[in-house]
């Protein structure tokens, strides 16, 4: 192995790239990739009401297939830096463990796929064995994800870039490197249930209509199971996150009550069908006695699944060759940028072990960085065979 993923990861961690700050992370990658012969594009996307965000697209080779590695250099804030054993942006190694914000989510993953690509190029006279290798790196994944991957994909498509398969280097493993590939994600939908009554004095309830009664009945009805899961997904789930009346007066029956909820849904539903299902259930529970309405928030997090096939088998094979483990295909967890990439090419998520992500003392064993680099290298070799 020639390229050093640990050195790369440490350099990246030292860049304070808390969303939406670039923090020098993309500039550093640009330098490394240009030196290795990649054509590197830096693009800044902006939109009213959001912070402008820098992104990077790099490619070596002009032919297909084009194997894309995707990721994000932005990180969540460290919280109280004094609570960390090692400063969150120092990239210190102690006892064979690399500490720092982004160590696993996901500067470590980026360091490994960059190192793997550099090794592949070094072993093949500075070029991919065939086809192309690309990197799609955003600075806006942990934030609102508006000026990141969705716009970068659109920008690349408009330039005529074609992607054949993508590995997203998010921390996918649960306990040990090689245990899990993410092959899809649940959708996420937010809504608010609003029940309207009639305000009045608590001493004269017959003259008022308390919306809290109706809201309680509807909340109970909406918590019934949505399905029993599907071949590749757990059951969908609706969770109420806030119940709001905002009434500070002790002798007043309020005129309105609201409840917010989030639904994580599987591939048995589309967003439209799911809204209809929820509204019908509320209607049945209301029985014509409760006046209610739903406010749905727009969502760009639709459910998707990458069906098993040759690419999945190739990735599983490479992981098994290096680690001796056959990874399970999972669709659990929160959303990721894979929800956008899936519209352009099949995408699998495989990276480090996610246990410490977003936590104080985020860290990864150095040995995992070396192993993950070897896995990515094997994936590249097999793919560009
Ligand atoms: Zn991430």
Coordinates of C-alpha atoms and ligand atoms in Angstrom, one line a residue:
X1 CA 0.0 0.0 0.0
X2 CA 1.4 3.4 -1.0
X3 CA -1.3 5.9 0.0
X4 CA -1.8 6.4 3.7
X5 CA -5.5 6.7 4.7
X6 CA -4.6 7.6 8.3
X7 CA -2.6 10.6 7.2
X8 CA -5.4 11.7 4.9
X9 CA -8.0 11.3 7.6
X10 CA -6.0 13.3 10.1
X11 CA -5.6 16.1 7.6
X12 CA -9.3 16.2 6.9
X13 CA -10.2 16.1 10.6
X14 CA -8.0 19.2 11.2
X15 CA -10.2 21.1 8.8
X16 CA -13.1 22.7 10.8
X17 CA -15.7 22.0 8.2
X18 CA -18.9 22.2 10.4
X19 CA -21.8 22.5 8.0
X20 CA -22.0 24.7 5.9
X21 CA -18.2 25.7 6.3
X22 CA -15.8 24.3 3.8
X23 CA -13.0 24.6 6.4
X24 CA -10.3 23.8 3.9
X25 CA -11.4 20.1 3.6
X26 CA -12.3 20.3 -0.1
X27 CA -9.3 22.4 -0.9
X28 CA -7.1 19.7 0.6
X29 CA -8.8 16.9 -1.3
X30 CA -8.5 19.0 -4.5
X31 CA -4.7 19.2 -4.0
X32 CA -4.4 15.5 -3.4
X33 CA -6.6 14.5 -6.3
X34 CA -5.0 16.9 -8.9
X35 CA -1.6 15.6 -8.0
X36 CA -2.8 12.1 -8.8
X37 CA -4.1 13.2 -12.2
X38 CA -7.8 13.7 -11.5
X39 CA -9.7 16.6 -13.2
X40 CA -11.2 18.4 -10.2
X41 CA -14.2 20.8 -10.3
X42 CA -15.2 22.9 -7.4
X43 CA -18.8 24.2 -7.4
X44 CA -20.6 26.5 -5.0
X45 CA -24.4 26.3 -4.9
X46 CA -26.7 28.8 -3.3
X47 CA -30.4 29.4 -2.9
X48 CA -32.4 32.1 -1.1
X49 CA -32.8 31.4 2.6
X50 CA -29.9 28.9 2.7
X51 CA -26.1 29.2 3.2
X52 CA -24.0 28.8 0.0
X53 CA -22.2 25.5 0.0
X54 CA -19.0 24.3 -1.7
X55 CA -18.9 20.9 -3.4
X56 CA -16.3 18.9 -5.4
X57 CA -16.5 16.5 -8.3
X58 CA -13.3 14.8 -9.5
X59 CA -12.8 12.2 -12.2
X60 CA -10.0 10.3 -13.8
X61 CA -10.6 8.4 -17.1
X62 CA -13.0 9.4 -19.8
X63 CA -14.5 5.9 -20.5
X64 CA -17.3 4.0 -18.9
X65 CA -18.0 2.3 -16.6
X66 CA -17.7 5.2 -14.2
X67 CA -17.4 4.0 -10.6
X68 CA -18.4 6.8 -8.2
X69 CA -17.4 7.2 -4.6
X70 CA -19.7 9.7 -2.8
X71 CA -19.4 11.4 0.6
X72 CA -19.5 14.6 2.6
X73 CA -16.7 16.5 4.2
X74 CA -19.0 18.5 6.5
X75 CA -19.5 17.5 10.1
X76 CA -21.9 18.2 12.9
X77 CA -20.6 20.6 15.6
X78 CA -18.5 19.0 18.4
X79 CA -20.6 20.3 21.2
X80 CA -18.6 21.1 24.4
X81 CA -15.0 20.6 23.2
X82 CA -13.9 20.3 26.8
X83 CA -15.9 17.1 27.1
X84 CA -13.6 15.4 24.6
X85 CA -10.6 13.3 25.6
X86 CA -8.8 14.8 22.6
X87 CA -9.6 18.1 20.9
X88 CA -12.3 17.4 18.3
X89 CA -10.3 19.0 15.4
X90 CA -6.8 17.8 16.2
X91 CA -6.9 14.3 14.6
X92 CA -4.9 12.7 17.4
X93 CA -4.0 9.0 17.5
X94 CA -3.8 7.3 20.8
X95 CA -3.5 3.6 21.5
X96 CA -4.2 2.8 17.8
X97 CA -7.4 4.8 17.7
X98 CA -7.9 8.0 15.7
X99 CA -10.0 10.6 17.5
X100 CA -11.9 13.6 16.1
X101 CA -15.2 15.0 14.7
X102 CA -15.8 13.2 11.4
X103 CA -13.4 10.3 12.1
X104 CA -16.2 7.9 11.2
X105 CA -18.9 10.3 9.7
X106 CA -17.3 10.5 7.3
X107 CA -13.8 11.9 6.8
X108 CA -12.4 8.5 7.6
X109 CA -14.5 6.9 4.9
X110 CA -13.4 9.6 2.4
X111 CA -9.7 9.1 3.3
X112 CA -10.1 5.4 2.7
X113 CA -11.7 5.6 -0.7
X114 CA -9.2 8.3 -1.9
X115 CA -6.3 6.1 -0.6
X116 CA -7.8 3.1 -2.4
X117 CA -8.1 5.0 -5.7
X118 CA -4.5 6.3 -5.4
X119 CA -3.2 2.8 -4.9
X120 CA -5.2 1.5 -7.8
X121 CA -3.8 4.2 -10.1
X122 CA -0.2 3.6 -8.8
X123 CA -0.6 -0.1 -9.6
X124 CA -1.8 0.7 -13.1
X125 CA 0.6 3.3 -14.5
X126 CA -1.3 6.3 -13.1
X127 CA -4.6 5.4 -14.9
X128 CA -7.7 3.3 -14.0
X129 CA -7.3 -0.2 -15.4
X130 CA -10.3 0.6 -17.5
X131 CA -13.3 3.0 -17.3
X132 CA -13.2 5.9 -14.8
X133 CA -13.1 6.6 -11.1
X134 CA -15.0 9.6 -9.7
X135 CA -15.6 11.4 -6.4
X136 CA -18.7 13.2 -5.6
X137 CA -18.1 15.1 -2.4
X138 CA -20.5 17.6 -0.8
X139 CA -20.2 20.0 2.1
X140 CA -23.9 19.9 2.9
X141 CA -25.1 16.5 4.1
X142 CA -25.5 17.1 7.8
X143 CA -27.5 20.4 7.3
X144 CA -30.6 21.0 5.1
X145 CA -29.0 19.1 2.2
X146 CA -30.2 21.6 -0.3
X147 CA -27.0 23.0 -1.8
X148 CA -25.2 19.7 -1.8
X149 CA -25.6 16.4 -3.5
X150 CA -28.9 17.1 -5.3
X151 CA -27.5 20.2 -7.0
X152 CA -24.1 18.5 -7.6
X153 CA -25.8 15.5 -9.3
X154 CA -27.8 17.9 -11.5
X155 CA -24.8 19.9 -12.4
X156 CA -22.8 16.8 -13.3
X157 CA -25.7 15.4 -15.4
X158 CA -25.9 18.7 -17.3
X159 CA -22.2 18.4 -18.1
X160 CA -23.0 14.9 -19.6
X161 CA -21.4 13.0 -16.7
X162 CA -22.7 9.4 -16.5
X163 CA -22.5 7.3 -13.4
X164 CA -22.7 3.5 -13.5
X165 CA -22.5 2.5 -9.9
X166 CA -21.9 4.4 -6.6
X167 CA -20.5 3.5 -3.3
X168 CA -21.4 6.0 -0.6
X169 CA -18.9 5.8 2.2
X170 CA -21.3 6.5 5.2
X171 CA -20.6 4.5 8.3
X172 CA -22.8 1.6 7.6
X173 CA -21.4 -1.1 9.9
X174 CA -23.1 -1.7 13.3
X175 CA -20.5 -3.6 15.4
X176 CA -17.6 -4.6 13.3
X177 CA -16.2 -3.7 9.9
X178 CA -17.8 -5.9 7.3
X179 CA -21.1 -6.6 9.1
X180 CA -23.5 -4.4 7.1
X181 CA -24.0 -2.8 3.7
X182 CA -26.9 -0.3 3.5
X183 CA -28.9 -1.2 0.4
X184 CA -31.8 1.3 0.7
X185 CA -33.3 3.6 3.2
X186 CA -36.8 4.3 4.6
X187 CA -38.6 7.4 3.6
X188 CA -39.3 10.2 6.0
X189 CA -42.4 12.4 6.2
X190 CA -43.3 15.1 8.7
X191 CA -46.8 16.3 9.4
X192 CA -48.9 18.3 11.8
X193 CA -52.4 17.3 12.9
X194 CA -54.5 20.4 13.8
X195 CA -57.8 20.0 15.6
X196 CA -60.2 23.0 15.8
X197 CA -62.7 23.4 18.6
X198 CA -64.4 26.4 20.2
X199 CA -62.8 28.5 22.9
X200 CA -64.7 29.0 26.2
X201 CA -64.7 29.2 30.0
X202 CA -63.9 25.9 31.8
X203 CA -66.8 26.4 34.1
X204 CA -69.2 26.3 31.1
X205 CA -67.9 23.4 29.0
X206 CA -71.3 23.0 27.3
X207 CA -70.7 26.4 25.6
X208 CA -67.2 25.4 24.3
X209 CA -65.8 22.5 22.3
X210 CA -62.5 21.3 23.7
X211 CA -60.1 20.3 20.8
X212 CA -57.8 18.4 23.2
X213 CA -60.4 15.6 23.4
X214 CA -60.5 15.2 19.7
X215 CA -56.8 15.4 19.4
X216 CA -56.3 12.7 22.0
X217 CA -58.7 10.4 20.1
X218 CA -57.0 11.0 16.8
X219 CA -53.5 10.5 18.2
X220 CA -54.5 7.2 19.6
X221 CA -56.0 6.1 16.3
X222 CA -53.0 7.1 14.3
X223 CA -50.6 5.0 16.4
X224 CA -52.0 1.7 15.0
X225 CA -49.4 -0.3 12.9
X226 CA -49.0 0.9 9.3
X227 CA -47.8 -2.4 7.9
X228 CA -45.9 -5.6 8.8
X229 CA -42.7 -4.7 7.0
X230 CA -41.6 -6.0 3.6
X231 CA -38.9 -8.2 2.2
X232 CA -36.1 -5.7 2.8
X233 CA -37.7 -3.4 5.3
X234 CA -38.9 -3.3 8.9
X235 CA -42.5 -2.1 9.6
X236 CA -43.2 1.6 8.9
X237 CA -43.5 3.7 12.0
X238 CA -45.4 6.8 13.0
X239 CA -44.1 8.7 16.0
X240 CA -45.6 11.8 17.6
X241 CA -42.9 14.3 18.5
X242 CA -44.8 17.2 20.0
X243 CA -48.3 18.0 21.3
X244 CA -49.0 21.8 21.4
X245 CA -51.8 23.8 22.8
X246 CA -49.9 26.7 24.2
X247 CA -52.6 27.7 26.6
X248 CA -51.2 29.5 29.7
X249 CA -54.6 30.3 31.2
X250 CA -56.1 27.9 33.8
X251 CA -59.8 28.6 33.3
X252 CA -59.8 28.7 29.5
X253 CA -60.8 25.9 27.1
X254 CA -58.5 26.5 24.1
X255 CA -59.8 26.9 20.5
X256 CA -57.1 24.8 18.8
X257 CA -54.7 21.9 19.5
X258 CA -51.9 20.6 17.4
X259 CA -49.6 17.5 17.3
X260 CA -46.5 17.0 15.2
X261 CA -45.4 13.6 14.0
X262 CA -42.8 11.9 11.8
X263 CA -43.3 8.8 9.7
X264 CA -40.4 6.5 8.7
X265 CA -41.9 4.4 6.0
X266 CA -40.9 1.4 3.9
X267 CA -41.4 0.4 0.2
X268 CA -45.0 -0.7 0.8
X269 CA -46.0 3.0 0.6
X270 CA -45.5 6.0 -1.6
X271 CA -45.7 9.4 0.0
X272 CA -49.0 10.2 -1.6
X273 CA -50.6 6.8 -0.6
X274 CA -49.3 7.2 2.9
X275 CA -50.9 10.6 3.3
X276 CA -54.2 9.2 2.1
X277 CA -54.0 6.3 4.5
X278 CA -53.3 8.6 7.5
X279 CA -56.1 11.0 6.5
X280 CA -58.6 8.1 6.1
X281 CA -57.7 6.8 9.6
X282 CA -58.2 10.2 11.1
X283 CA -61.5 10.5 9.4
X284 CA -62.7 7.2 10.7
X285 CA -61.6 8.1 14.3
X286 CA -63.2 11.5 14.0
X287 CA -66.5 10.0 13.1
X288 CA -67.8 13.4 11.9
X289 CA -67.5 14.8 15.5
X290 CA -63.9 16.2 15.4
X291 CA -62.9 19.0 13.1
X292 CA -59.3 18.4 12.0
X293 CA -56.8 19.1 9.2
X294 CA -53.3 17.9 8.3
X295 CA -50.4 20.2 7.4
X296 CA -47.8 18.1 5.5
X297 CA -44.2 19.3 5.2
X298 CA -42.6 18.8 1.8
X299 CA -40.2 15.9 1.9
X300 CA -37.3 15.0 -0.4
X301 CA -36.6 11.8 1.5
X302 CA -38.5 9.1 -0.4
X303 CA -38.0 5.4 0.3
X304 CA -35.8 3.5 -2.0
X305 CA -34.1 0.1 -2.2
X306 CA -31.2 -1.2 -4.2
X307 CA -32.2 -4.7 -5.3
X308 CA -29.6 -7.4 -4.9
X309 CA -27.7 -8.1 -8.2
X310 CA -24.1 -8.3 -9.6
X311 CA -22.9 -5.0 -8.1
X312 CA -24.2 -6.0 -4.6
X313 CA -22.5 -9.4 -5.0
X314 CA -19.3 -7.8 -6.1
X315 CA -19.2 -5.5 -3.0
X316 CA -20.2 -8.4 -0.7
X317 CA -17.5 -10.5 -2.3
X318 CA -14.8 -7.9 -1.8
X319 CA -15.8 -7.4 1.8
X320 CA -15.7 -11.1 2.4
X321 CA -12.3 -11.5 0.8
X322 CA -10.8 -8.9 3.0
X323 CA -12.6 -9.4 6.3
X324 CA -13.9 -13.0 6.2
X325 CA -17.4 -11.6 6.9
X326 CA -20.5 -11.7 4.6
X327 CA -22.2 -8.4 5.2
X328 CA -26.0 -8.3 5.7
X329 CA -28.0 -6.0 3.5
X330 CA -29.8 -3.4 5.7
X331 CA -32.3 -0.6 5.2
X332 CA -32.3 0.7 8.8
X333 CA -31.3 4.1 10.1
X334 CA -31.9 7.6 9.1
X335 CA -31.8 9.1 5.6
X336 CA -28.6 9.9 3.7
X337 CA -27.6 11.4 0.3
X338 CA -28.2 7.9 -1.2
X339 CA -31.8 9.1 -1.6
X340 CA -30.6 11.6 -4.2
X341 CA -27.9 9.4 -5.9
X342 CA -30.4 6.5 -6.5
X343 CA -32.1 8.6 -9.2
X344 CA -28.8 8.5 -11.2
X345 CA -27.3 5.0 -10.6
X346 CA -27.6 2.1 -8.2
X347 CA -26.0 3.0 -4.9
X348 CA -24.7 1.0 -1.9
X349 CA -23.5 2.5 1.4
X350 CA -20.5 1.0 3.0
X351 CA -18.0 2.7 5.3
X352 CA -16.7 2.5 8.8
X353 CA -18.4 1.3 12.0
X354 CA -21.0 4.0 13.0
X355 CA -21.2 3.5 16.7
X356 CA -19.5 6.8 17.7
X357 CA -20.8 9.1 15.0
X358 CA -22.1 12.5 16.1
X359 CA -21.0 11.6 19.7
X360 CA -18.3 13.1 22.0
X361 CA -15.0 11.3 21.3
X362 CA -16.0 10.2 17.8
X363 CA -13.2 7.8 16.9
X364 CA -12.1 4.8 14.7
X365 CA -9.5 2.2 15.2
X366 CA -6.6 2.9 12.8
X367 CA -6.7 -0.8 11.8
X368 CA -10.3 -0.2 10.5
X369 CA -9.0 2.6 8.2
X370 CA -6.4 0.2 6.8
X371 CA -9.0 -2.6 6.3
X372 CA -11.6 -0.3 4.7
X373 CA -9.0 1.0 2.3
X374 CA -8.2 -2.6 1.3
X375 CA -11.9 -3.3 0.8
X376 CA -12.4 -0.3 -1.4
X377 CA -9.3 -1.3 -3.4
X378 CA -10.7 -4.7 -3.9
X379 CA -14.0 -3.3 -5.1
X380 CA -12.2 -1.0 -7.6
X381 CA -10.1 -3.9 -8.9
X382 CA -13.0 -6.2 -9.3
X383 CA -15.2 -3.5 -10.9
X384 CA -12.6 -2.3 -13.4
X385 CA -11.4 -5.9 -14.2
Ligands
LIG1 ZN1 -22.6 11.1 7.3

